[in-house]
Structures are given as C-alpha cells and as structure tokens.
Short mmCIF file of C-alpha atoms in Angstrom, two decimals:
data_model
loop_
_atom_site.label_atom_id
_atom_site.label_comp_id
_atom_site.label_asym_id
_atom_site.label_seq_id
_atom_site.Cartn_x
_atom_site.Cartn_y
_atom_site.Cartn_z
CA UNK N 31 0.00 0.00 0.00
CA UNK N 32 2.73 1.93 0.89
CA UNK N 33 4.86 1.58 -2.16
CA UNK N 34 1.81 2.52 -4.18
CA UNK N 35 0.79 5.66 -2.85
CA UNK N 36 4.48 6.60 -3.13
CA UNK N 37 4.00 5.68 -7.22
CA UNK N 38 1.10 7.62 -7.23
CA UNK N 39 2.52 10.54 -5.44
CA UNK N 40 5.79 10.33 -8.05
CA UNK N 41 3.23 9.99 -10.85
CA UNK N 42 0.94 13.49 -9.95
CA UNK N 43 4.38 14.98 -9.20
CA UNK N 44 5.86 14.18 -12.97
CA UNK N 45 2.24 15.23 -14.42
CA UNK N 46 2.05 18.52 -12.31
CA UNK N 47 6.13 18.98 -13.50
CA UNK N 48 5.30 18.15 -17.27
CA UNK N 49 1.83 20.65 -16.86
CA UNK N 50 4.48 23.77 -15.44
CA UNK N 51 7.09 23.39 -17.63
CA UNK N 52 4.61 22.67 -20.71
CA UNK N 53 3.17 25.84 -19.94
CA UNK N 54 6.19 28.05 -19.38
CA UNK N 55 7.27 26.55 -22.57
CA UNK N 56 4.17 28.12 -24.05
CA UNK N 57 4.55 31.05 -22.98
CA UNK N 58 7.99 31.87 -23.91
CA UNK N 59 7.01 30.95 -27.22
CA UNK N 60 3.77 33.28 -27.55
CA UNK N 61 5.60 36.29 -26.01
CA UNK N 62 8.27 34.99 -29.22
CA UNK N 63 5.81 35.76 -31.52
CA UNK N 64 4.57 38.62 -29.91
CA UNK N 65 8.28 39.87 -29.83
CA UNK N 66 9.38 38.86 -33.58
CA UNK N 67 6.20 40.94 -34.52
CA UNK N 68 6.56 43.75 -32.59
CA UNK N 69 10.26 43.64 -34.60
CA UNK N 70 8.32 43.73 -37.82
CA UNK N 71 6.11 46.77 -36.77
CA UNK N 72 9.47 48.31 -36.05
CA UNK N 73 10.70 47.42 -39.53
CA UNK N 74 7.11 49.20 -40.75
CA UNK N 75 7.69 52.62 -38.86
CA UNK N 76 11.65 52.88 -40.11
CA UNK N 77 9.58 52.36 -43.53
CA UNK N 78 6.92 54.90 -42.54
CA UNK N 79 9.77 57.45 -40.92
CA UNK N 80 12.26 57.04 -43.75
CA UNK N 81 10.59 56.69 -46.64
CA UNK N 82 7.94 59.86 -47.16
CA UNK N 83 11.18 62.20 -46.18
CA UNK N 84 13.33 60.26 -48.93
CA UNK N 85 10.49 60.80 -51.28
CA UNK N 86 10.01 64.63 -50.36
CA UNK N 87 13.60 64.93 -51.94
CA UNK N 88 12.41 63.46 -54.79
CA UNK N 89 9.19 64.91 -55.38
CA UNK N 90 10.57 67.61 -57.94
CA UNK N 91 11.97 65.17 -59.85
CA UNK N 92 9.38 63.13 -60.05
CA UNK N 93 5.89 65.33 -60.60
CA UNK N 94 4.52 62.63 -62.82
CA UNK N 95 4.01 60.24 -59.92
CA UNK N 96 2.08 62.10 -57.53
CA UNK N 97 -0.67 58.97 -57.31
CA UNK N 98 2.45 56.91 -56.07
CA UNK N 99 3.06 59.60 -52.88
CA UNK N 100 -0.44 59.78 -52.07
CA UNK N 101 -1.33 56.23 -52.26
CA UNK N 102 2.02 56.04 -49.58
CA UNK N 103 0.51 58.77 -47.77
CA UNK N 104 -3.20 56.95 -47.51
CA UNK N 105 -1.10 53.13 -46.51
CA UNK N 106 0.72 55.21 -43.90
CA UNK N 107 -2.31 56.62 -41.87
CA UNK N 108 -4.43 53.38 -42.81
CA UNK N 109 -1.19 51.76 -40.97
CA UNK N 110 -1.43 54.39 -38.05
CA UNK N 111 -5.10 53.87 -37.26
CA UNK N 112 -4.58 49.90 -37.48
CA UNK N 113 -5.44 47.80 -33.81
CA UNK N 114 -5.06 43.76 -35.49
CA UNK N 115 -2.35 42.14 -36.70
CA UNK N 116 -4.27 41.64 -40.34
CA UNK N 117 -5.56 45.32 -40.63
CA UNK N 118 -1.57 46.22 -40.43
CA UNK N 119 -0.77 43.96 -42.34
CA UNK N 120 -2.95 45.28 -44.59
CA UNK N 121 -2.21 48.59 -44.45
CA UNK N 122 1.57 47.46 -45.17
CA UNK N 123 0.71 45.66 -48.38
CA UNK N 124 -0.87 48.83 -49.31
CA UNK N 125 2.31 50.56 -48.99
CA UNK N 126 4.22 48.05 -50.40
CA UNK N 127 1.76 48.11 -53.54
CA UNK N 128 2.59 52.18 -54.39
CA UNK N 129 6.39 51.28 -53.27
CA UNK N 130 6.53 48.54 -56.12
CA UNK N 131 5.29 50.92 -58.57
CA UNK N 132 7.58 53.94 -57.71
CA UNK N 133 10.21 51.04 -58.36
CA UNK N 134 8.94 50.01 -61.54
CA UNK N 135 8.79 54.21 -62.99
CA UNK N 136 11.88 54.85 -62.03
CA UNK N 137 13.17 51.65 -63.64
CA UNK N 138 11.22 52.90 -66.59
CA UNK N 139 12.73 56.65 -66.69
CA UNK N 140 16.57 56.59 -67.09
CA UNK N 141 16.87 60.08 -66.32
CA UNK N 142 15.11 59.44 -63.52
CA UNK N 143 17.61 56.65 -62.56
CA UNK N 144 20.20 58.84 -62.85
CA UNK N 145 19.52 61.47 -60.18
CA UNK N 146 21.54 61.19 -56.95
CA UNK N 147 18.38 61.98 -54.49
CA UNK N 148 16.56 58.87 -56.45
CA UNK N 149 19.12 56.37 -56.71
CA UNK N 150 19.25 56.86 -52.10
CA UNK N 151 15.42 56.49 -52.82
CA UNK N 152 15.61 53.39 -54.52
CA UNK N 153 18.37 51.76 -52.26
CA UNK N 154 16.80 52.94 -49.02
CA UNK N 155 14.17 51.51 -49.87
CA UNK N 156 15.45 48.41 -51.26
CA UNK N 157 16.90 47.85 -47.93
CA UNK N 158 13.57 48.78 -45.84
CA UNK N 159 11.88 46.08 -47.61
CA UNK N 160 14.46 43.26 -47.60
CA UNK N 161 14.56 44.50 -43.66
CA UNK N 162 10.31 44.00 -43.55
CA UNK N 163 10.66 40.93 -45.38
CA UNK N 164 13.22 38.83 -43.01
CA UNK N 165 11.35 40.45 -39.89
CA UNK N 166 8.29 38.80 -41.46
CA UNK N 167 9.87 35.54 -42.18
CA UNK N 168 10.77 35.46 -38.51
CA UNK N 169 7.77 36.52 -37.45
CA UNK N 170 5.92 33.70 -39.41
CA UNK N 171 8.59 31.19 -38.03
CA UNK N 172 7.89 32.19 -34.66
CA UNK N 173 4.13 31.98 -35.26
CA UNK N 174 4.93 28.34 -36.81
CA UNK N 175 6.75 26.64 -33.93
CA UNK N 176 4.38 28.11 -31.38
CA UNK N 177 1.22 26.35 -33.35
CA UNK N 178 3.24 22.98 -34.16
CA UNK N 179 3.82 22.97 -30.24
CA UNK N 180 0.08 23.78 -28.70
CA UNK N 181 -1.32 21.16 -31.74
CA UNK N 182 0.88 18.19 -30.52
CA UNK N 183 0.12 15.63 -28.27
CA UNK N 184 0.14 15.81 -24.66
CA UNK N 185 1.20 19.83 -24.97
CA UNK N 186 -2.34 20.33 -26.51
CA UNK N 187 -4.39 19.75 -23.70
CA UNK N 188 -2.01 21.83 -21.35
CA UNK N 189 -2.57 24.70 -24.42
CA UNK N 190 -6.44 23.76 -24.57
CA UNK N 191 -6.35 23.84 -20.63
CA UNK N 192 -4.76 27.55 -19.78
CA UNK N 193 -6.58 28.78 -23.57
CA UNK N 194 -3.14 29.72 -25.70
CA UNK N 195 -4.68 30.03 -28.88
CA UNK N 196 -3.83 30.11 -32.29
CA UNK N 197 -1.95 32.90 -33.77
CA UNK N 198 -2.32 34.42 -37.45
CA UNK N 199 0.38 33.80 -39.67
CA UNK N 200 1.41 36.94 -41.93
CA UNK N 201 -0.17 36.78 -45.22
CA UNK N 202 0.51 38.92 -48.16
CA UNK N 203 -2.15 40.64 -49.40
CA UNK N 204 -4.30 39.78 -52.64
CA UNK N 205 -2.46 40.24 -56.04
CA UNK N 206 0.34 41.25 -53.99
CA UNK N 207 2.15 38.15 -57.19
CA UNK N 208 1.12 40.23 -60.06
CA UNK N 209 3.20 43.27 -60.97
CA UNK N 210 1.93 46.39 -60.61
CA UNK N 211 1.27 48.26 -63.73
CA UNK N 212 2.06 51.80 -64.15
CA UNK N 213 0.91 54.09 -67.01
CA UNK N 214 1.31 58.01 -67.63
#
C-alpha cells in the first residue's frame, strides 16, 4: 500500500512537472511571436519614418508620380489607425503596392535613374523592404513553432487547458504576385 501511494505521489508529481514546464514553454514561445512581430512593426515605422522624407527629396523630380506619394501617404495613416495584426498587415501591403510601382517608374525613366536623391530612394528603400521581409519571415517562423507545439500531443491539452490560442500567420495581401502596372 505503501509503495503505491508513493507511485502515485511520483506519478501526480511528474504530471504537475510536465503541466508547469509545458506551460512556461508556451509562454515563452507566444511572447516569441509577440516579440518577432513587434520587430516587424518596427521594420514598418523605419519604412513609414524614412521613406515619405526620402520621397520629399524626390518629389521635384518626379511630378509625374504624384498617385504613387499619395497612395504612400493613404497606406501610412491606414497603418497608423490599425489595432489587429491583419488590418496592419494590410495597411503594409498597401504601402508596399505604391512602393513597387515607384520602383517600376523609375526603372522605366533613365533620367530618372540617374539622379543622386533617387538612386538613395531606390536603395533605401530596397533595404527597408528586404529588412520588412526577413522580420516577417521570422515573425511567421515564430508563429509556426508556437502552433506545431500547442497542436501536438500531450502539450495540446495543457494549451487547450490555460486557452493559448492560435496565432495568425502573416499573409501577403491579394495580387500582392502580379506586378503592378504603371501608365502616364
């Protein structure tokens, strides 16, 4: 009798072990993905701080293109007054929608090409975007090894039992594979 209350006390003991550290393990890998996104957001406002005073420098040069800065404007404050993860997401494939186009006129304008204040444009922002795309590649890592965990077996009951819940992957946004099309 003895021996067996002392197996069943080891037993609860393991189980109530496994249960704390599951859950610790959870939530250092939530507050992962809440950290790897908060890194792309950061990525978004160097793109929202650097970009509209690169493109003020190049406004003179490039009149034709006003639809380009204002659709940037619009993304930005869309961005600004965002609360979810897929409204900001959103908002950023908005931005990333006029960016590709400013890309593809001044790839289409060599004279364009040619000024100094455009070719920082086009590198800074080159840069911004290969910066917002590893951020979200982390992010969407982070995302992926917290869901494989609280979906396996015996983890998923501990998840099911203290509610972690899924988390939304970053998605692009519709059509976001087509080129966009510009025309004067």
């Amino acid at each position: 009798m003895k021996k067996t209350l002392i197996i069943i006390v080891i037993v609860i003991v393991l189980v109530l072990l496994y249960g704390w550290s599951s859950y610790n393990g959870l939530v250092v890998m939530k507050e992962a993905a809440t950290a790897q996104w908060q890194q792309v957001e950061t990525q978004y406002q160097r793109r929202f701080d650097l970009i509209p005073n690169l493109v003020e420098s190049v406004k003179g040069t490039m009149k034709q293109e006003q639809t380009v800065f204002t659709a940037i404007a619009d993304a930005r404050t869309k961005y600004s007054g965002a609360s979810t993860v897929n409204e900001k997401s959103a908002a950023a494939g908005q931005v990333e929608t006029a960016l590709s186009r400013l890309l593809v006129v001044m790839e289409n304008y060599p004279t364009l090409k040619s000024s100094e204040a455009v070719q920082n444009l086009m590198t800074q922002i080159e840069g911004t975007e290969n910066r917002v795309s590893v951020e979200r590649q982390r992010f969407n890592d982070a995302v992926r090894s917290y869901e494989v965990t609280i979906k396996r077996f015996p983890r998923s009951i501990v998840a099911s039992m203290f509610g972690f819940e899924d988390l939304s992957y970053f998605q692009s946004e519709t059509g976001a594979e087509n080129a966009p099309q510009v025309k004067f």
